[in-house]
mmCIF file of C-alpha atoms in Angstrom:
data_model
loop_
_atom_site.group_PDB
_atom_site.id
_atom_site.type_symbol
_atom_site.label_atom_id
_atom_site.label_comp_id
_atom_site.label_asym_id
_atom_site.label_seq_id
_atom_site.Cartn_x
_atom_site.Cartn_y
_atom_site.Cartn_z
ATOM 1 C CA UNK E 229 88.235 -24.534 70.741
ATOM 2 C CA UNK E 230 88.181 -25.167 74.261
ATOM 3 C CA UNK E 231 86.228 -27.066 76.788
ATOM 4 C CA UNK E 232 86.325 -24.813 79.647
ATOM 5 C CA UNK E 233 83.610 -23.110 81.474
ATOM 6 C CA UNK E 234 81.571 -20.740 79.367
ATOM 7 C CA UNK E 235 82.039 -17.355 78.989
ATOM 8 C CA UNK E 236 79.997 -14.208 77.829
ATOM 9 C CA UNK E 237 81.833 -14.105 74.481
ATOM 10 C CA UNK E 238 81.257 -17.734 73.811
ATOM 11 C CA UNK E 239 79.229 -18.046 70.707
ATOM 12 C CA UNK E 240 78.258 -21.757 71.146
ATOM 13 C CA UNK E 241 76.515 -20.665 74.034
ATOM 14 C CA UNK E 242 73.906 -18.651 72.357
ATOM 15 C CA UNK E 243 71.782 -21.054 70.800
ATOM 16 C CA UNK E 244 68.620 -22.493 73.062
ATOM 17 C CA UNK E 245 67.406 -25.874 74.220
ATOM 18 C CA UNK E 246 66.301 -28.099 71.501
ATOM 19 C CA UNK E 247 62.558 -28.299 70.667
ATOM 20 C CA UNK E 248 62.585 -30.807 68.212
ATOM 21 C CA UNK E 249 64.363 -34.110 68.151
ATOM 22 C CA UNK E 250 66.727 -34.713 65.380
ATOM 23 C CA UNK E 251 67.351 -38.120 63.748
ATOM 24 C CA UNK E 252 70.338 -38.760 61.452
ATOM 25 C CA UNK E 253 70.618 -40.939 58.387
ATOM 26 C CA UNK E 254 74.584 -42.086 58.971
ATOM 27 C CA UNK E 255 74.781 -43.913 55.790
ATOM 28 C CA UNK E 256 75.641 -47.181 57.216
ATOM 29 C CA UNK E 257 75.336 -49.125 53.770
ATOM 30 C CA UNK E 258 77.411 -46.645 52.481
ATOM 31 C CA UNK E 259 79.951 -47.434 54.680
ATOM 32 C CA UNK E 260 79.477 -50.979 54.633
ATOM 33 C CA UNK E 261 80.169 -51.079 51.059
ATOM 34 C CA UNK E 262 83.172 -49.097 51.456
ATOM 35 C CA UNK E 263 84.562 -51.625 53.826
ATOM 36 C CA UNK E 264 83.809 -54.481 51.799
ATOM 37 C CA UNK E 265 85.250 -52.705 48.586
ATOM 38 C CA UNK E 266 88.451 -51.852 50.295
ATOM 39 C CA UNK E 267 88.979 -55.146 52.251
ATOM 40 C CA UNK E 268 89.091 -52.961 55.292
ATOM 41 C CA UNK E 269 89.861 -54.463 58.979
ATOM 42 C CA UNK E 270 90.445 -51.349 60.880
ATOM 43 C CA UNK E 271 87.972 -48.625 60.570
ATOM 44 C CA UNK E 272 88.240 -45.343 62.481
ATOM 45 C CA UNK E 273 85.040 -43.212 62.980
ATOM 46 C CA UNK E 274 85.174 -39.535 64.164
ATOM 47 C CA UNK E 275 81.919 -37.411 65.442
ATOM 48 C CA UNK E 276 82.101 -33.954 65.877
ATOM 49 C CA UNK E 277 81.695 -32.840 69.925
ATOM 50 C CA UNK E 278 77.868 -32.740 69.723
ATOM 51 C CA UNK E 279 77.387 -36.227 68.475
ATOM 52 C CA UNK E 280 80.254 -38.226 70.233
ATOM 53 C CA UNK E 281 77.449 -39.745 72.662
ATOM 54 C CA UNK E 282 76.126 -41.510 69.292
ATOM 55 C CA UNK E 283 79.404 -42.597 68.381
ATOM 56 C CA UNK E 284 79.209 -46.338 70.225
ATOM 57 C CA UNK E 285 75.644 -46.984 69.003
ATOM 58 C CA UNK E 286 76.764 -46.184 65.544
ATOM 59 C CA UNK E 287 79.679 -48.383 66.378
ATOM 60 C CA UNK E 288 77.368 -51.196 67.400
ATOM 61 C CA UNK E 289 74.977 -51.102 64.358
ATOM 62 C CA UNK E 290 78.154 -51.546 62.230
ATOM 63 C CA UNK E 291 79.445 -54.498 63.836
ATOM 64 C CA UNK E 292 76.453 -56.145 63.042
ATOM 65 C CA UNK E 293 76.639 -55.623 59.679
ATOM 66 C CA UNK E 294 80.370 -56.287 59.279
ATOM 67 C CA UNK E 295 82.649 -59.250 59.582
ATOM 68 C CA UNK E 296 84.195 -60.029 62.959
ATOM 69 C CA UNK E 297 87.449 -59.440 62.112
ATOM 70 C CA UNK E 298 86.632 -55.441 61.344
ATOM 71 C CA UNK E 299 87.702 -53.396 64.148
ATOM 72 C CA UNK E 300 86.371 -50.087 64.808
ATOM 73 C CA UNK E 301 87.903 -47.169 66.299
ATOM 74 C CA UNK E 302 86.212 -44.175 67.930
ATOM 75 C CA UNK E 303 88.123 -40.644 67.520
ATOM 76 C CA UNK E 304 88.204 -39.262 70.930
ATOM 77 C CA UNK E 305 90.207 -35.950 69.542
ATOM 78 C CA UNK E 306 87.867 -32.468 69.485
ATOM 79 C CA UNK E 307 86.389 -31.961 66.206
ATOM 80 C CA UNK E 308 84.565 -28.885 65.597
ATOM 81 C CA UNK E 309 84.675 -29.215 61.688
ATOM 82 C CA UNK E 310 85.901 -30.661 58.422
ATOM 83 C CA UNK E 311 89.148 -29.256 58.910
ATOM 84 C CA UNK E 312 89.547 -30.877 62.340
ATOM 85 C CA UNK E 313 90.378 -34.545 61.433
ATOM 86 C CA UNK E 314 91.969 -37.048 63.623
ATOM 87 C CA UNK E 315 95.234 -37.607 61.236
ATOM 88 C CA UNK E 316 96.614 -40.026 63.919
ATOM 89 C CA UNK E 317 93.685 -41.934 63.683
ATOM 90 C CA UNK E 318 93.400 -41.620 60.090
ATOM 91 C CA UNK E 319 96.880 -43.026 59.597
ATOM 92 C CA UNK E 320 96.101 -45.984 61.471
ATOM 93 C CA UNK E 321 92.898 -47.210 59.521
ATOM 94 C CA UNK E 322 91.859 -48.472 56.461
ATOM 95 C CA UNK E 323 89.084 -46.673 56.134
ATOM 96 C CA UNK E 324 88.441 -43.171 57.923
ATOM 97 C CA UNK E 325 84.824 -41.964 58.430
ATOM 98 C CA UNK E 326 84.310 -38.411 59.321
ATOM 99 C CA UNK E 327 80.725 -37.455 60.404
ATOM 100 C CA UNK E 328 78.555 -34.284 60.754
ATOM 101 C CA UNK E 329 80.596 -32.156 57.819
ATOM 102 C CA UNK E 330 80.642 -32.196 54.341
ATOM 103 C CA UNK E 331 84.116 -32.534 52.472
ATOM 104 C CA UNK E 332 86.506 -30.185 52.568
ATOM 105 C CA UNK E 333 89.647 -32.072 51.852
ATOM 106 C CA UNK E 334 89.093 -34.984 49.448
ATOM 107 C CA UNK E 335 90.882 -38.173 50.001
ATOM 108 C CA UNK E 336 90.140 -41.672 49.010
ATOM 109 C CA UNK E 337 90.549 -42.705 52.446
ATOM 110 C CA UNK E 338 87.733 -40.442 54.046
ATOM 111 C CA UNK E 339 84.012 -41.113 54.029
ATOM 112 C CA UNK E 340 82.287 -37.928 54.895
ATOM 113 C CA UNK E 341 78.735 -38.407 56.204
ATOM 114 C CA UNK E 342 77.286 -35.132 56.454
ATOM 115 C CA UNK E 343 74.039 -36.079 58.677
ATOM 116 C CA UNK E 344 71.554 -34.075 56.739
ATOM 117 C CA UNK E 345 68.826 -33.046 59.369
ATOM 118 C CA UNK E 346 64.904 -34.270 59.395
ATOM 119 C CA UNK E 347 63.766 -31.087 60.524
ATOM 120 C CA UNK E 348 61.145 -29.473 58.365
ATOM 121 C CA UNK E 349 62.633 -25.785 57.872
ATOM 122 C CA UNK E 350 58.874 -24.513 56.153
ATOM 123 C CA UNK E 351 57.338 -23.734 59.088
ATOM 124 C CA UNK E 352 60.102 -21.465 60.659
ATOM 125 C CA UNK E 353 60.441 -19.889 56.754
ATOM 126 C CA UNK E 354 57.266 -18.753 56.870
ATOM 127 C CA UNK E 355 57.513 -16.981 60.279
ATOM 128 C CA UNK E 356 60.981 -15.389 59.076
ATOM 129 C CA UNK E 357 59.323 -13.358 56.158
ATOM 130 C CA UNK E 358 57.513 -10.927 58.903
ATOM 131 C CA UNK E 359 61.296 -9.978 59.087
ATOM 132 C CA UNK E 360 62.425 -9.412 55.808
ATOM 133 C CA UNK E 361 62.459 -5.933 53.939
ATOM 134 C CA UNK E 362 61.827 -5.866 50.174
ATOM 135 C CA UNK E 363 62.260 -9.070 47.729
ATOM 136 C CA UNK E 364 65.847 -9.080 47.391
ATOM 137 C CA UNK E 365 67.263 -11.828 49.807
ATOM 138 C CA UNK E 366 70.498 -14.245 50.099
ATOM 139 C CA UNK E 367 69.743 -17.615 51.747
ATOM 140 C CA UNK E 368 72.592 -19.493 53.388
ATOM 141 C CA UNK E 369 72.500 -22.420 55.519
ATOM 142 C CA UNK E 370 74.542 -25.274 57.054
ATOM 143 C CA UNK E 371 75.694 -28.680 55.662
ATOM 144 C CA UNK E 372 72.986 -30.400 57.892
ATOM 145 C CA UNK E 373 70.148 -28.739 55.750
ATOM 146 C CA UNK E 374 71.619 -28.515 52.469
ATOM 147 C CA UNK E 375 69.356 -31.722 51.619
ATOM 148 C CA UNK E 376 66.193 -29.187 51.917
ATOM 149 C CA UNK E 377 68.425 -25.891 50.211
ATOM 150 C CA UNK E 378 66.932 -25.965 46.565
ATOM 151 C CA UNK E 379 63.397 -26.703 47.870
ATOM 152 C CA UNK E 380 63.711 -23.525 50.558
ATOM 153 C CA UNK E 381 64.935 -21.487 47.448
ATOM 154 C CA UNK E 382 61.981 -22.805 45.346
ATOM 155 C CA UNK E 383 59.910 -21.669 48.328
ATOM 156 C CA UNK E 384 60.826 -18.102 48.797
ATOM 157 C CA UNK E 385 60.810 -17.599 44.916
ATOM 158 C CA UNK E 386 57.206 -19.202 44.463
ATOM 159 C CA UNK E 387 56.241 -16.201 47.527
ATOM 160 C CA UNK E 388 57.876 -13.406 45.178
ATOM 161 C CA UNK E 389 61.567 -13.244 46.507
ATOM 162 C CA UNK E 390 64.473 -12.713 44.337
ATOM 163 C CA UNK E 391 66.971 -15.289 46.106
ATOM 164 C CA UNK E 392 70.551 -14.891 45.857
ATOM 165 C CA UNK E 393 73.188 -17.818 46.392
ATOM 166 C CA UNK E 394 76.428 -18.751 45.596
ATOM 167 C CA UNK E 395 78.998 -21.077 46.406
ATOM 168 C CA UNK E 396 81.541 -19.316 48.325
ATOM 169 C CA UNK E 397 85.172 -20.863 47.293
ATOM 170 C CA UNK E 398 87.035 -23.979 47.377
ATOM 171 C CA UNK E 399 86.580 -24.271 51.394
ATOM 172 C CA UNK E 400 82.863 -24.831 50.624
ATOM 173 C CA UNK E 401 81.392 -28.195 48.896
ATOM 174 C CA UNK E 402 78.010 -26.767 48.548
ATOM 175 C CA UNK E 403 75.924 -23.645 46.894
ATOM 176 C CA UNK E 404 74.692 -21.223 49.677
ATOM 177 C CA UNK E 405 76.735 -23.426 52.392
ATOM 178 C CA UNK E 406 78.351 -21.563 55.409
ATOM 179 C CA UNK E 407 80.940 -22.432 58.011
ATOM 180 C CA UNK E 408 82.121 -21.125 61.273
ATOM 181 C CA UNK E 409 85.073 -19.826 59.462
ATOM 182 C CA UNK E 410 83.739 -19.123 55.989
ATOM 183 C CA UNK E 411 80.518 -17.002 54.844
ATOM 184 C CA UNK E 412 81.952 -16.492 51.469
ATOM 185 C CA UNK E 413 78.467 -17.777 50.050
ATOM 186 C CA UNK E 414 76.776 -14.833 51.606
ATOM 187 C CA UNK E 415 79.044 -12.295 49.565
ATOM 188 C CA UNK E 416 75.657 -11.674 47.266
ATOM 189 C CA UNK E 417 74.130 -8.551 45.710
ATOM 190 C CA UNK E 418 71.564 -8.246 48.534
ATOM 191 C CA UNK E 419 71.179 -6.261 51.578
ATOM 192 C CA UNK E 420 69.432 -8.867 53.724
ATOM 193 C CA UNK E 421 70.693 -12.608 54.282
ATOM 194 C CA UNK E 422 68.197 -15.424 55.625
ATOM 195 C CA UNK E 423 70.308 -17.883 57.496
ATOM 196 C CA UNK E 424 68.281 -21.146 58.284
ATOM 197 C CA UNK E 425 69.906 -23.484 61.033
ATOM 198 C CA UNK E 426 70.172 -24.298 64.614
ATOM 199 C CA UNK E 427 71.296 -21.530 67.317
ATOM 200 C CA UNK E 428 73.732 -18.480 66.699
ATOM 201 C CA UNK E 429 77.102 -19.572 65.935
ATOM 202 C CA UNK E 430 77.085 -19.352 62.711
ATOM 203 C CA UNK E 431 74.890 -16.531 61.656
ATOM 204 C CA UNK E 432 76.546 -14.212 64.335
ATOM 205 C CA UNK E 433 79.901 -15.031 62.719
ATOM 206 C CA UNK E 434 78.161 -14.111 59.311
ATOM 207 C CA UNK E 435 76.758 -10.741 60.689
ATOM 208 C CA UNK E 436 80.364 -9.820 61.976
ATOM 209 C CA UNK E 437 81.772 -10.952 58.429
ATOM 210 C CA UNK E 438 79.426 -9.004 56.513
ATOM 211 C CA UNK E 439 78.224 -6.055 59.020
ATOM 212 C CA UNK E 440 76.698 -4.180 55.837
ATOM 213 C CA UNK E 441 73.825 -7.184 55.797
ATOM 214 C CA UNK E 442 71.065 -7.804 57.922
ATOM 215 C CA UNK E 443 70.891 -10.954 59.031
ATOM 216 C CA UNK E 444 67.624 -12.925 59.657
ATOM 217 C CA UNK E 445 67.919 -16.194 61.487
ATOM 218 C CA UNK E 446 65.170 -18.668 60.960
ATOM 219 C CA UNK E 447 65.935 -21.505 63.277
ATOM 220 C CA UNK E 448 63.870 -24.570 62.473
ATOM 221 C CA UNK E 449 65.667 -26.742 65.416
ATOM 222 C CA UNK E 450 64.307 -24.012 68.377
ATOM 223 C CA UNK E 451 61.567 -22.628 66.076
ATOM 224 C CA UNK E 452 62.568 -19.469 66.505
ATOM 225 C CA UNK E 453 63.172 -16.203 64.154
ATOM 226 C CA UNK E 454 65.521 -13.633 65.409
ATOM 227 C CA UNK E 455 67.909 -11.126 64.359
ATOM 228 C CA UNK E 456 71.613 -11.535 64.271
ATOM 229 C CA UNK E 457 73.157 -8.618 67.005
ATOM 230 C CA UNK E 458 77.022 -8.762 66.863
ATOM 231 C CA UNK E 459 77.478 -5.517 69.222
ATOM 232 C CA UNK E 460 78.239 -7.170 72.446
ATOM 233 C CA UNK E 461 81.030 -9.604 70.743
ATOM 234 C CA UNK E 462 82.514 -6.542 68.751
ATOM 235 C CA UNK E 463 82.401 -4.738 72.119
ATOM 236 C CA UNK E 464 84.851 -7.985 73.458
ATOM 237 C CA UNK E 465 87.036 -7.981 70.060
ATOM 238 C CA UNK E 466 87.836 -4.180 70.549
ATOM 239 C CA UNK E 467 88.226 -4.568 74.406
ATOM 240 C CA UNK E 468 90.947 -7.489 73.458
ATOM 241 C CA UNK E 469 92.924 -5.203 70.907
ATOM 242 C CA UNK E 470 93.037 -2.313 73.584
ATOM 243 C CA UNK E 471 94.335 -4.595 76.076
ATOM 244 C CA UNK E 472 97.524 -5.721 73.699
ATOM 245 C CA UNK E 473 98.314 -2.157 72.805
ATOM 246 C CA UNK E 474 100.770 -2.291 75.511
ATOM 247 C CA UNK E 475 102.286 -5.855 74.708
ATOM 248 C CA UNK E 476 105.848 -6.377 74.313
ATOM 249 C CA UNK E 477 106.134 -10.074 73.880
ATOM 250 C CA UNK E 478 104.007 -11.817 71.754
ATOM 251 C CA UNK E 479 103.257 -15.449 71.186
ATOM 252 C CA UNK E 480 102.369 -16.096 67.654
ATOM 253 C CA UNK E 481 100.400 -19.747 67.687
ATOM 254 C CA UNK E 482 100.815 -21.987 64.539
ATOM 255 C CA UNK E 483 98.042 -24.692 64.455
ATOM 256 C CA UNK E 484 99.206 -27.961 63.534
ATOM 257 C CA UNK E 485 95.765 -29.222 62.690
ATOM 258 C CA UNK E 486 95.417 -30.305 59.104
ATOM 259 C CA UNK E 487 93.100 -27.470 57.284
ATOM 260 C CA UNK E 488 93.761 -24.583 59.983
ATOM 261 C CA UNK E 489 97.484 -23.882 59.350
ATOM 262 C CA UNK E 490 98.459 -20.514 58.102
ATOM 263 C CA UNK E 491 102.357 -20.670 58.182
ATOM 264 C CA UNK E 492 102.772 -17.847 56.234
ATOM 265 C CA UNK E 493 100.988 -15.139 58.258
ATOM 266 C CA UNK E 494 102.628 -16.510 61.356
ATOM 267 C CA UNK E 495 105.989 -16.277 60.005
ATOM 268 C CA UNK E 496 105.333 -12.758 58.494
ATOM 269 C CA UNK E 497 104.739 -11.563 62.033
ATOM 270 C CA UNK E 498 108.122 -13.137 63.541
ATOM 271 C CA UNK E 499 109.945 -11.660 60.682
ATOM 272 C CA UNK E 500 108.601 -8.042 61.289
ATOM 273 C CA UNK E 501 108.836 -8.519 65.086
ATOM 274 C CA UNK E 502 111.991 -9.465 67.153
ATOM 275 C CA UNK E 503 109.735 -9.835 70.222
ATOM 276 C CA UNK E 504 107.358 -12.375 68.686
ATOM 277 C CA UNK E 505 107.746 -15.966 69.294
ATOM 278 C CA UNK E 506 106.270 -18.798 67.244
ATOM 279 C CA UNK E 507 104.343 -21.580 69.133
ATOM 280 C CA UNK E 508 102.992 -24.601 67.668
ATOM 281 C CA UNK E 509 100.109 -26.668 68.931
ATOM 282 C CA UNK E 510 97.518 -28.566 67.924
ATOM 283 C CA UNK E 511 94.573 -27.860 70.340
ATOM 284 C CA UNK E 512 95.061 -24.242 71.200
ATOM 285 C CA UNK E 513 93.707 -24.309 74.739
ATOM 286 C CA UNK E 514 93.884 -21.586 77.868
ATOM 287 C CA UNK E 515 95.497 -23.956 80.076
ATOM 288 C CA UNK E 516 98.186 -24.863 77.280
ATOM 289 C CA UNK E 517 98.891 -21.038 76.889
ATOM 290 C CA UNK E 518 99.186 -20.325 80.508
ATOM 291 C CA UNK E 519 103.059 -21.382 81.083
ATOM 292 C CA UNK E 520 104.153 -19.073 78.390
ATOM 293 C CA UNK E 521 105.496 -15.764 79.521
ATOM 294 C CA UNK E 522 103.824 -13.814 76.975
ATOM 295 C CA UNK E 523 102.035 -10.413 77.077
ATOM 296 C CA UNK E 524 99.387 -11.202 74.207
ATOM 297 C CA UNK E 525 99.150 -14.061 71.893
ATOM 298 C CA UNK E 526 97.883 -13.884 67.931
ATOM 299 C CA UNK E 527 96.147 -17.077 66.874
ATOM 300 C CA UNK E 528 96.780 -17.681 63.304
ATOM 301 C CA UNK E 529 94.649 -21.109 63.102
ATOM 302 C CA UNK E 530 91.040 -21.571 63.595
ATOM 303 C CA UNK E 531 89.497 -17.866 63.800
ATOM 304 C CA UNK E 532 86.414 -18.926 66.030
ATOM 305 C CA UNK E 533 89.211 -20.136 68.780
ATOM 306 C CA UNK E 534 90.063 -16.145 69.078
ATOM 307 C CA UNK E 535 86.062 -15.184 68.628
ATOM 308 C CA UNK E 536 84.554 -17.779 71.224
ATOM 309 C CA UNK E 537 87.482 -18.618 73.616
ATOM 310 C CA UNK E 538 88.967 -15.058 73.601
ATOM 311 C CA UNK E 539 88.119 -14.306 77.080
ATOM 312 C CA UNK E 540 88.983 -17.209 78.666
ATOM 313 C CA UNK E 541 92.659 -16.727 77.769
ATOM 314 C CA UNK E 542 94.848 -15.363 80.502
ATOM 315 C CA UNK E 543 96.193 -12.803 78.199
ATOM 316 C CA UNK E 544 94.548 -11.053 75.010
ATOM 317 C CA UNK E 545 94.446 -13.652 72.376
ATOM 318 C CA UNK E 546 94.216 -11.538 69.036
ATOM 319 C CA UNK E 547 93.377 -12.337 65.277
ATOM 320 C CA UNK E 548 96.133 -11.613 62.597
ATOM 321 C CA UNK E 549 94.400 -8.334 61.617
ATOM 322 C CA UNK E 550 93.447 -7.465 65.192
ATOM 323 C CA UNK E 551 97.290 -7.939 65.940
ATOM 324 C CA UNK E 552 98.473 -5.475 62.831
ATOM 325 C CA UNK E 553 95.969 -2.824 64.803
ATOM 326 C CA UNK E 554 97.360 -3.336 68.172
ATOM 327 C CA UNK E 555 100.946 -2.603 66.977
ATOM 328 C CA UNK E 556 99.524 0.256 65.157
ATOM 329 C CA UNK E 557 99.986 -0.826 61.516
ATOM 330 C CA UNK E 558 96.198 -0.151 60.880
ATOM 331 C CA UNK E 559 93.514 1.853 62.431
ATOM 332 C CA UNK E 560 91.313 0.541 64.967
ATOM 333 C CA UNK E 561 88.178 1.225 63.050
ATOM 334 C CA UNK E 562 89.320 -1.192 60.324
ATOM 335 C CA UNK E 563 88.667 -4.160 62.505
ATOM 336 C CA UNK E 564 86.950 -6.936 60.880
ATOM 337 C CA UNK E 565 85.947 -10.597 61.339
ATOM 338 C CA UNK E 566 88.825 -13.140 60.742
ATOM 339 C CA UNK E 567 87.529 -16.167 58.269
ATOM 340 C CA UNK E 568 89.648 -18.800 56.088
ATOM 341 C CA UNK E 569 89.344 -18.979 52.843
ATOM 342 C CA UNK E 570 90.619 -20.834 49.693
ATOM 343 C CA UNK E 571 92.125 -24.501 50.020
ATOM 344 C CA UNK E 572 94.068 -26.095 52.429
#
């Protein structure tokens, strides 16, 4: 996703300022053991955007524990998930440490450090019970709170709730885990889902993927309980589709980032539309597309680029399914949220 100025449709801006300081376990001992076992001399460290500022301090801590001949390199590439690996740096290091996300692509070279949260979720869970209706409830959370997931299930069951959980698909590491691009763990037999985690980025995506379910947000980081409301975001998507209905020239974006490529979808669009042109890029930003003389774009890469950054692009940016609606292959009322499923 881009780092440009915010827009109304940017789900990253729907959180609140932190009310609890969070401390992370960077698993330094495990990293040091791996470095020594592999006799590594070049170590890459990749942090998500919100934690890049912590990178130098972590590198300093590792330097103190390692021999002087070990070099640590910090990735400056944008990182929004485990699918967003810095493959350039990875190829040039003996050990590559990816912080903040659970494993999505297993590799002997990659060490995943999920950074479990130290925030106590149970006070906000207590408050969230006022929003739950009936005894059937699905429970989901992000990788940062997976260290307490079983405890949260037990806590709800002790209070009389029938808790439904599942591991979605091979893109997910844990039972009950959701990603910004995958909410298969919420595909359960319950009309309401309790999301435990910070901000609204994930639960709003969940609510758009499962519009038939009530999504209750129990945010232990900001100490607030809310209900996911997708109305303005769905209006944004309908508006983008309408603006693209008269488009003649289409730019079809294939993202070259590992874990984000859907070439078969991009090729199908190119095959069916003589006025569609394949554009390959790693980081999809408004500035990079501005010089292309297109009437509209289809993004086959990360779905959240379209949903969150869509209003920032100079021409309509659609998901593959929204494209099919815009060209008349599907009805407008079939619009649904775009997600990634399965393996890479």
